[in-house]
């Protein structure tokens, strides 16, 4: 248990391994805050699942930020001033009139923090604040949190690694300092590749709250699209699909895998198959046990063999419900399940998000085993240090996405 003597106006980073109880600490501090926190004012908590902070009641990003101020009875002129300032702070000014459902995962996380920061709480607790953010977004949020602390708010950020931009006091929880990164041996790539040709993702917004099924909420929904893009994924190597938050990386991978409204035309017949591990691991939990989640197919290395044996080899109870696992273990099981489907291409959408140091080592071993079996792997990732590690044992090719278009 961390004994944290938080000082108003101070930034404190709590760093621990997945499964060490960081999220439990965050909820405990939020529900029963220390006396000095309660005396400093309202205690606010930003959860790991950023979408939990989006009300679904408003049609634009601007209105989502207004919502908590409206509930506090602020004058309209003051609300406008605060919302415009917060939009600038979290880097979403150009998205003010977009529907929240149009935002990328990283943009949604920024909005969630903005919705909470705009209330100027006495203490702000943020669980895994920088997960899935690109470099500019991480810097933007770190700056915003420091400024909030300078205004007198106590800022407590929990995560699996230290954020250098954020600074402040660092408190280690558990043995998070004791797990070094261990990388696999070098994998020699092949000269062949899998071509995903003309990948084109289209995502329109026409969402209605369940209680408004009788009428249309948005009569002129905006349309987000990216592509067509050709992806040449090397066999035995990694294609690093790059771009800022909101550039369409996730939409493109989902289109390639056939799980979103999209068109994908391949030069090959039949089209290459794509097995996707989505950005939010919990979204792919449809089975009641880990063993059932791993039942389909087989893979290489850690992924090979009967489902129960694979789970035990990863230190996970095969009869456990996947949602009862730590965030890091769930991510690893999700990636293993995708690898065991043995498609032509293994697509990993920000697989490093949510994994602790031990999980990071396991993830590298899984990727290396798939590459050694001449699998083609395409990944998105904003953590350049993670891909620097991948490049130590694998051939990495980069492909940047162009700007997105909307109407």
Short mmCIF file of C-alpha atoms in Angstrom, two decimals:
data_model
loop_
_atom_site.label_atom_id
_atom_site.label_comp_id
_atom_site.label_asym_id
_atom_site.label_seq_id
_atom_site.Cartn_x
_atom_site.Cartn_y
_atom_site.Cartn_z
CA UNK A 1 0.00 0.00 0.00
CA UNK A 2 1.39 3.38 -0.99
CA UNK A 3 1.38 5.90 1.83
CA UNK A 4 1.06 9.05 -0.24
CA UNK A 5 1.22 12.40 1.51
CA UNK A 6 -0.07 14.50 -1.35
CA UNK A 7 0.65 18.24 -1.28
CA UNK A 8 -1.79 20.56 -3.09
CA UNK A 9 -0.16 21.83 -6.25
CA UNK A 10 2.19 18.86 -6.57
CA UNK A 11 2.47 16.31 -9.36
CA UNK A 12 2.96 12.75 -8.12
CA UNK A 13 3.54 9.74 -10.36
CA UNK A 14 2.73 6.29 -8.93
CA UNK A 15 4.51 3.63 -10.98
CA UNK A 16 3.73 -0.08 -10.64
CA UNK A 17 3.35 -3.32 -12.54
CA UNK A 18 0.01 -4.39 -14.00
CA UNK A 19 -1.82 -6.39 -11.37
CA UNK A 20 -0.07 -4.59 -8.51
CA UNK A 21 -3.27 -2.80 -7.51
CA UNK A 22 -2.82 0.64 -9.07
CA UNK A 23 -6.41 0.86 -10.29
CA UNK A 24 -7.63 -0.39 -6.91
CA UNK A 25 -5.58 2.35 -5.22
CA UNK A 26 -7.07 4.97 -7.54
CA UNK A 27 -10.63 3.90 -6.69
CA UNK A 28 -9.84 3.70 -2.98
CA UNK A 29 -8.39 7.21 -2.91
CA UNK A 30 -11.36 8.49 -4.90
CA UNK A 31 -14.01 6.83 -2.73
CA UNK A 32 -12.29 7.43 0.62
CA UNK A 33 -9.80 10.24 0.07
CA UNK A 34 -7.20 11.12 2.72
CA UNK A 35 -8.29 13.96 4.93
CA UNK A 36 -5.87 16.47 3.40
CA UNK A 37 -7.27 15.70 -0.06
CA UNK A 38 -10.86 16.17 1.06
CA UNK A 39 -9.93 19.49 2.66
CA UNK A 40 -8.37 20.68 -0.60
CA UNK A 41 -11.68 20.35 -2.47
CA UNK A 42 -13.35 17.91 -4.85
CA UNK A 43 -11.47 14.70 -5.66
CA UNK A 44 -11.86 13.65 -9.32
CA UNK A 45 -10.85 10.38 -11.02
CA UNK A 46 -10.14 9.75 -14.70
CA UNK A 47 -10.51 6.04 -15.45
CA UNK A 48 -8.43 3.91 -17.80
CA UNK A 49 -11.46 3.56 -20.08
CA UNK A 50 -11.67 7.09 -21.43
CA UNK A 51 -15.07 6.59 -23.10
CA UNK A 52 -16.63 6.17 -19.64
CA UNK A 53 -16.27 9.94 -19.22
CA UNK A 54 -18.17 10.79 -22.42
CA UNK A 55 -21.82 11.34 -21.55
CA UNK A 56 -23.37 10.36 -24.87
CA UNK A 57 -25.93 13.13 -24.29
CA UNK A 58 -24.27 15.76 -26.47
CA UNK A 59 -23.68 15.91 -30.21
CA UNK A 60 -20.31 17.69 -30.25
CA UNK A 61 -16.98 17.77 -28.42
CA UNK A 62 -17.75 21.38 -27.41
CA UNK A 63 -21.00 20.34 -25.76
CA UNK A 64 -19.30 17.50 -23.87
CA UNK A 65 -16.96 20.04 -22.27
CA UNK A 66 -19.84 22.39 -21.50
CA UNK A 67 -21.85 19.63 -19.82
CA UNK A 68 -20.03 19.56 -16.40
CA UNK A 69 -19.98 23.37 -16.27
CA UNK A 70 -23.68 23.57 -17.07
CA UNK A 71 -24.39 21.25 -14.15
CA UNK A 72 -22.57 23.70 -11.87
CA UNK A 73 -24.72 26.65 -12.97
CA UNK A 74 -21.99 28.81 -14.55
CA UNK A 75 -22.93 31.83 -16.63
CA UNK A 76 -22.94 31.16 -20.42
CA UNK A 77 -20.16 33.68 -21.08
CA UNK A 78 -17.91 32.05 -18.47
CA UNK A 79 -18.69 28.58 -19.83
CA UNK A 80 -17.70 29.66 -23.34
CA UNK A 81 -14.45 31.11 -22.07
CA UNK A 82 -13.54 28.01 -20.09
CA UNK A 83 -14.48 25.58 -22.88
CA UNK A 84 -12.51 27.46 -25.53
CA UNK A 85 -9.50 27.56 -23.24
CA UNK A 86 -9.78 23.83 -22.48
CA UNK A 87 -10.14 22.95 -26.17
CA UNK A 88 -6.85 24.70 -26.75
CA UNK A 89 -5.25 23.05 -23.72
CA UNK A 90 -6.10 19.51 -24.86
CA UNK A 91 -5.47 20.20 -28.54
CA UNK A 92 -9.02 19.62 -29.79
CA UNK A 93 -9.96 23.10 -31.00
CA UNK A 94 -10.35 21.94 -34.61
CA UNK A 95 -12.61 19.09 -33.42
CA UNK A 96 -14.96 21.27 -31.36
CA UNK A 97 -17.95 20.64 -33.65
CA UNK A 98 -17.20 16.95 -34.26
CA UNK A 99 -19.33 14.22 -32.77
CA UNK A 100 -17.38 12.53 -29.92
CA UNK A 101 -17.82 9.16 -31.66
CA UNK A 102 -15.62 10.46 -34.50
CA UNK A 103 -12.59 10.88 -32.25
CA UNK A 104 -9.70 8.45 -32.22
CA UNK A 105 -8.77 6.59 -29.04
CA UNK A 106 -6.08 9.13 -28.19
CA UNK A 107 -8.38 12.08 -28.86
CA UNK A 108 -11.08 10.50 -26.70
CA UNK A 109 -8.55 10.20 -23.86
CA UNK A 110 -7.70 13.88 -24.23
CA UNK A 111 -11.41 14.77 -24.16
CA UNK A 112 -11.95 12.65 -21.03
CA UNK A 113 -9.16 14.50 -19.25
CA UNK A 114 -10.54 17.83 -20.46
CA UNK A 115 -14.05 17.02 -19.19
CA UNK A 116 -12.56 16.35 -15.75
CA UNK A 117 -9.90 19.09 -15.63
CA UNK A 118 -12.41 21.79 -16.62
CA UNK A 119 -14.09 21.42 -13.21
CA UNK A 120 -10.80 22.41 -11.49
CA UNK A 121 -10.90 19.73 -8.76
CA UNK A 122 -8.83 19.98 -5.60
CA UNK A 123 -7.19 16.65 -6.40
CA UNK A 124 -7.12 14.89 -9.77
CA UNK A 125 -6.33 11.16 -9.95
CA UNK A 126 -5.56 9.83 -13.43
CA UNK A 127 -5.25 6.10 -14.11
CA UNK A 128 -2.89 5.33 -17.02
CA UNK A 129 -3.15 8.87 -18.39
CA UNK A 130 -0.85 8.60 -21.41
CA UNK A 131 -1.89 5.22 -22.85
CA UNK A 132 -2.32 5.31 -26.63
CA UNK A 133 -1.23 8.93 -27.07
CA UNK A 134 1.17 10.12 -29.75
CA UNK A 135 4.25 12.15 -28.78
CA UNK A 136 2.61 15.55 -29.28
CA UNK A 137 -0.49 14.50 -27.33
CA UNK A 138 1.60 13.18 -24.42
CA UNK A 139 3.48 16.44 -24.28
CA UNK A 140 0.25 18.45 -24.51
CA UNK A 141 -1.39 16.55 -21.64
CA UNK A 142 1.73 16.59 -19.48
CA UNK A 143 1.88 20.37 -19.90
CA UNK A 144 -1.83 20.70 -19.07
CA UNK A 145 -1.47 18.58 -15.92
CA UNK A 146 1.56 20.57 -14.76
CA UNK A 147 -0.33 23.83 -15.30
CA UNK A 148 -3.26 22.43 -13.33
CA UNK A 149 -0.87 21.58 -10.49
CA UNK A 150 0.61 25.09 -10.63
CA UNK A 151 -2.91 26.43 -10.08
CA UNK A 152 -3.16 24.45 -6.84
CA UNK A 153 -4.67 21.11 -7.89
CA UNK A 154 -2.94 18.00 -6.57
CA UNK A 155 -2.28 15.76 -9.58
CA UNK A 156 -1.75 12.02 -9.02
CA UNK A 157 -0.95 9.96 -12.13
CA UNK A 158 -0.79 6.16 -11.97
CA UNK A 159 0.93 4.11 -14.68
CA UNK A 160 3.45 1.46 -15.61
CA UNK A 161 6.34 3.80 -16.41
CA UNK A 162 7.64 7.26 -15.53
CA UNK A 163 6.60 10.12 -17.82
CA UNK A 164 9.63 12.40 -18.12
CA UNK A 165 7.57 15.33 -19.47
CA UNK A 166 5.27 15.26 -16.46
CA UNK A 167 8.02 15.37 -13.83
CA UNK A 168 7.09 15.78 -10.17
CA UNK A 169 7.60 13.21 -7.43
CA UNK A 170 7.86 9.54 -8.44
CA UNK A 171 6.70 6.81 -6.05
CA UNK A 172 7.29 3.16 -7.02
CA UNK A 173 4.67 0.64 -6.03
CA UNK A 174 5.74 -3.01 -5.79
CA UNK A 175 8.67 -4.34 -7.80
CA UNK A 176 8.20 -2.21 -10.93
CA UNK A 177 11.87 -1.11 -10.80
CA UNK A 178 13.16 -4.70 -10.92
CA UNK A 179 12.00 -5.98 -14.32
CA UNK A 180 14.54 -5.28 -17.09
CA UNK A 181 13.57 -5.48 -20.75
CA UNK A 182 14.87 -8.73 -22.27
CA UNK A 183 14.71 -8.95 -26.07
CA UNK A 184 14.58 -12.05 -28.30
CA UNK A 185 17.32 -13.10 -30.70
CA UNK A 186 17.52 -11.50 -34.14
CA UNK A 187 14.95 -12.75 -36.69
CA UNK A 188 15.99 -12.90 -40.34
CA UNK A 189 13.20 -11.63 -42.61
CA UNK A 190 12.13 -13.21 -45.89
CA UNK A 191 12.11 -11.41 -49.22
CA UNK A 192 8.35 -11.80 -49.70
CA UNK A 193 5.45 -9.74 -48.44
CA UNK A 194 1.67 -9.73 -48.17
CA UNK A 195 -0.07 -6.96 -50.12
CA UNK A 196 -3.22 -5.43 -48.67
CA UNK A 197 -4.26 -3.34 -51.65
CA UNK A 198 -6.60 -0.38 -51.70
CA UNK A 199 -7.59 -0.44 -48.04
CA UNK A 200 -10.27 2.24 -47.64
CA UNK A 201 -11.98 2.96 -44.33
CA UNK A 202 -15.19 4.95 -44.03
CA UNK A 203 -16.82 5.80 -40.74
CA UNK A 204 -19.98 7.89 -40.55
CA UNK A 205 -21.71 9.18 -37.44
CA UNK A 206 -25.38 8.38 -37.09
CA UNK A 207 -25.59 7.31 -33.46
CA UNK A 208 -28.64 7.89 -31.32
CA UNK A 209 -29.16 7.38 -27.61
CA UNK A 210 -31.40 4.39 -26.97
CA UNK A 211 -34.15 6.60 -25.59
CA UNK A 212 -34.34 8.55 -28.90
CA UNK A 213 -34.98 5.68 -31.27
CA UNK A 214 -37.94 7.45 -32.80
CA UNK A 215 -36.06 10.35 -34.35
CA UNK A 216 -32.73 11.24 -35.88
CA UNK A 217 -30.21 12.97 -33.61
CA UNK A 218 -27.81 14.15 -36.30
CA UNK A 219 -29.46 15.05 -39.60
CA UNK A 220 -26.15 15.81 -41.31
CA UNK A 221 -23.66 13.33 -39.94
CA UNK A 222 -19.99 13.94 -40.67
CA UNK A 223 -18.05 11.29 -42.50
CA UNK A 224 -14.50 10.25 -41.67
CA UNK A 225 -12.51 8.39 -44.27
CA UNK A 226 -8.94 7.30 -44.92
CA UNK A 227 -7.45 5.65 -47.98
CA UNK A 228 -7.35 3.91 -50.30
CA UNK A 229 -3.93 2.84 -49.04
CA UNK A 230 -1.71 -0.05 -50.09
CA UNK A 231 -0.03 -1.88 -47.20
CA UNK A 232 2.97 -4.06 -48.07
CA UNK A 233 3.52 -6.20 -44.98
CA UNK A 234 6.81 -8.13 -45.01
CA UNK A 235 6.75 -11.82 -44.12
CA UNK A 236 9.03 -12.32 -41.14
CA UNK A 237 9.10 -8.55 -40.61
CA UNK A 238 6.99 -5.74 -39.17
CA UNK A 239 5.21 -2.88 -40.90
CA UNK A 240 4.92 0.05 -38.48
CA UNK A 241 1.81 1.99 -39.48
CA UNK A 242 2.39 5.53 -38.23
CA UNK A 243 0.40 8.72 -37.89
CA UNK A 244 -0.90 11.15 -35.30
CA UNK A 245 -3.96 10.48 -33.16
CA UNK A 246 -6.94 10.79 -35.49
CA UNK A 247 -5.04 9.99 -38.71
CA UNK A 248 -7.05 6.81 -39.26
CA UNK A 249 -4.63 4.04 -38.28
CA UNK A 250 -7.20 2.12 -36.24
CA UNK A 251 -9.90 2.59 -38.89
CA UNK A 252 -7.54 1.28 -41.55
CA UNK A 253 -6.66 -1.87 -39.59
CA UNK A 254 -10.31 -2.53 -38.80
CA UNK A 255 -11.17 -2.09 -42.49
CA UNK A 256 -8.38 -4.49 -43.51
CA UNK A 257 -9.74 -7.06 -41.06
CA UNK A 258 -13.29 -6.56 -42.34
CA UNK A 259 -14.80 -5.49 -39.00
CA UNK A 260 -15.92 -1.96 -39.96
CA UNK A 261 -17.90 -0.31 -42.73
CA UNK A 262 -15.20 -0.21 -45.40
CA UNK A 263 -14.07 -1.51 -48.73
CA UNK A 264 -10.89 -3.46 -49.21
CA UNK A 265 -9.73 -4.55 -52.64
CA UNK A 266 -6.73 -6.88 -52.83
CA UNK A 267 -4.67 -7.66 -55.88
CA UNK A 268 -4.58 -11.29 -54.78
CA UNK A 269 -7.44 -13.75 -55.11
CA UNK A 270 -8.54 -14.85 -52.63
CA UNK A 271 -7.83 -11.78 -50.51
CA UNK A 272 -5.27 -12.17 -47.71
CA UNK A 273 -6.79 -12.87 -44.30
CA UNK A 274 -6.12 -10.50 -41.40
CA UNK A 275 -6.31 -11.35 -37.69
CA UNK A 276 -6.73 -8.21 -35.60
CA UNK A 277 -6.05 -7.46 -31.94
CA UNK A 278 -8.02 -4.24 -31.44
CA UNK A 279 -6.93 -1.24 -29.42
CA UNK A 280 -9.13 -2.04 -26.41
CA UNK A 281 -8.55 -5.66 -25.40
CA UNK A 282 -11.84 -5.93 -23.49
CA UNK A 283 -13.76 -5.29 -26.74
CA UNK A 284 -12.73 -8.75 -27.97
CA UNK A 285 -13.81 -10.66 -24.88
CA UNK A 286 -16.77 -12.79 -25.93
CA UNK A 287 -15.89 -16.07 -24.19
CA UNK A 288 -16.40 -16.92 -20.48
CA UNK A 289 -12.89 -18.30 -19.87
CA UNK A 290 -9.31 -17.69 -20.99
CA UNK A 291 -9.12 -21.25 -22.36
CA UNK A 292 -12.20 -20.65 -24.51
CA UNK A 293 -10.74 -17.37 -25.77
CA UNK A 294 -7.60 -19.26 -26.90
CA UNK A 295 -9.43 -22.32 -28.24
CA UNK A 296 -9.30 -21.39 -31.92
CA UNK A 297 -6.25 -22.45 -33.95
CA UNK A 298 -2.64 -22.52 -32.84
CA UNK A 299 0.45 -20.36 -33.15
CA UNK A 300 4.22 -20.39 -32.70
CA UNK A 301 6.37 -20.28 -29.59
CA UNK A 302 4.35 -19.20 -26.56
CA UNK A 303 1.17 -19.41 -28.67
CA UNK A 304 1.61 -23.08 -29.63
CA UNK A 305 -0.20 -26.03 -28.08
CA UNK A 306 -3.52 -26.67 -26.32
CA UNK A 307 -5.32 -23.58 -25.04
CA UNK A 308 -5.09 -24.49 -21.35
CA UNK A 309 -1.38 -25.21 -21.63
CA UNK A 310 -0.74 -21.91 -23.38
CA UNK A 311 -2.60 -20.02 -20.66
CA UNK A 312 -0.65 -21.75 -17.89
CA UNK A 313 2.60 -21.06 -19.72
CA UNK A 314 1.71 -17.38 -19.58
CA UNK A 315 1.00 -17.60 -15.85
CA UNK A 316 -2.76 -17.25 -16.32
CA UNK A 317 -5.53 -19.49 -14.97
CA UNK A 318 -7.20 -21.01 -18.06
CA UNK A 319 -10.58 -21.09 -16.28
CA UNK A 320 -10.46 -17.43 -15.25
CA UNK A 321 -12.83 -14.99 -16.91
CA UNK A 322 -10.75 -12.74 -19.21
CA UNK A 323 -12.18 -9.57 -17.68
CA UNK A 324 -10.94 -10.69 -14.25
CA UNK A 325 -7.33 -10.57 -15.46
CA UNK A 326 -4.98 -7.67 -14.94
CA UNK A 327 -4.86 -5.21 -17.82
CA UNK A 328 -1.44 -6.49 -18.88
CA UNK A 329 -2.44 -10.18 -18.79
CA UNK A 330 -5.64 -9.47 -20.74
CA UNK A 331 -3.66 -7.69 -23.45
CA UNK A 332 -1.25 -10.63 -23.74
CA UNK A 333 -4.11 -13.16 -23.95
CA UNK A 334 -5.80 -11.01 -26.61
CA UNK A 335 -2.62 -10.90 -28.74
CA UNK A 336 -2.08 -14.65 -28.32
CA UNK A 337 -5.69 -15.32 -29.39
CA UNK A 338 -5.16 -13.20 -32.52
CA UNK A 339 -1.89 -15.00 -33.31
CA UNK A 340 -3.50 -18.43 -32.91
CA UNK A 341 -6.03 -17.63 -35.63
CA UNK A 342 -3.07 -17.97 -38.02
CA UNK A 343 -4.21 -15.49 -40.66
CA UNK A 344 -1.94 -14.23 -43.44
CA UNK A 345 -1.40 -10.99 -41.54
CA UNK A 346 -1.33 -10.40 -37.78
CA UNK A 347 -2.52 -6.83 -37.11
CA UNK A 348 -1.83 -5.35 -33.67
CA UNK A 349 -3.41 -2.00 -32.79
CA UNK A 350 -1.24 -0.40 -30.08
CA UNK A 351 -0.39 -3.72 -28.41
CA UNK A 352 1.97 -2.04 -25.94
CA UNK A 353 -0.83 -0.06 -24.26
CA UNK A 354 -1.65 -1.46 -20.83
CA UNK A 355 1.28 -3.87 -20.57
CA UNK A 356 3.77 -3.61 -17.72
CA UNK A 357 7.49 -4.39 -18.02
CA UNK A 358 7.03 -8.15 -17.61
CA UNK A 359 4.17 -8.10 -20.11
CA UNK A 360 6.31 -6.10 -22.52
CA UNK A 361 8.92 -8.86 -22.47
CA UNK A 362 6.23 -11.46 -23.15
CA UNK A 363 4.83 -9.39 -26.00
CA UNK A 364 8.26 -9.23 -27.63
CA UNK A 365 8.58 -13.03 -27.37
CA UNK A 366 5.16 -13.52 -29.01
CA UNK A 367 5.97 -11.16 -31.88
CA UNK A 368 9.41 -12.73 -32.42
CA UNK A 369 7.95 -16.25 -32.53
CA UNK A 370 5.37 -15.22 -35.13
CA UNK A 371 8.06 -13.54 -37.25
CA UNK A 372 10.29 -16.61 -37.00
CA UNK A 373 7.35 -18.58 -38.44
CA UNK A 374 7.35 -16.12 -41.39
CA UNK A 375 4.14 -14.39 -40.34
CA UNK A 376 3.48 -10.88 -41.69
CA UNK A 377 2.87 -8.40 -38.85
CA UNK A 378 1.50 -4.86 -39.05
CA UNK A 379 1.32 -2.70 -35.93
CA UNK A 380 0.36 0.75 -34.76
CA UNK A 381 2.17 2.22 -31.78
CA UNK A 382 2.93 5.70 -30.46
CA UNK A 383 5.70 4.58 -28.11
CA UNK A 384 8.90 4.96 -30.14
CA UNK A 385 10.92 3.20 -27.44
CA UNK A 386 8.79 0.07 -27.93
CA UNK A 387 9.51 0.00 -31.65
CA UNK A 388 13.19 0.69 -30.99
CA UNK A 389 13.11 -2.55 -29.01
CA UNK A 390 11.28 -4.39 -31.82
CA UNK A 391 13.91 -3.16 -34.28
CA UNK A 392 16.60 -4.85 -32.18
CA UNK A 393 15.34 -8.28 -33.26
CA UNK A 394 13.16 -7.66 -36.33
CA UNK A 395 13.17 -5.85 -39.63
CA UNK A 396 10.87 -2.84 -39.26
CA UNK A 397 9.48 -0.86 -42.18
CA UNK A 398 7.60 2.39 -41.55
CA UNK A 399 4.59 3.73 -43.41
CA UNK A 400 3.11 7.09 -42.49
CA UNK A 401 -0.54 7.81 -43.13
CA UNK A 402 -1.44 11.02 -44.96
CA UNK A 403 -3.95 13.48 -43.56
CA UNK A 404 -7.57 12.43 -43.18
CA UNK A 405 -10.57 13.83 -44.98
CA UNK A 406 -14.02 14.58 -43.70
CA UNK A 407 -17.22 16.28 -44.79
#
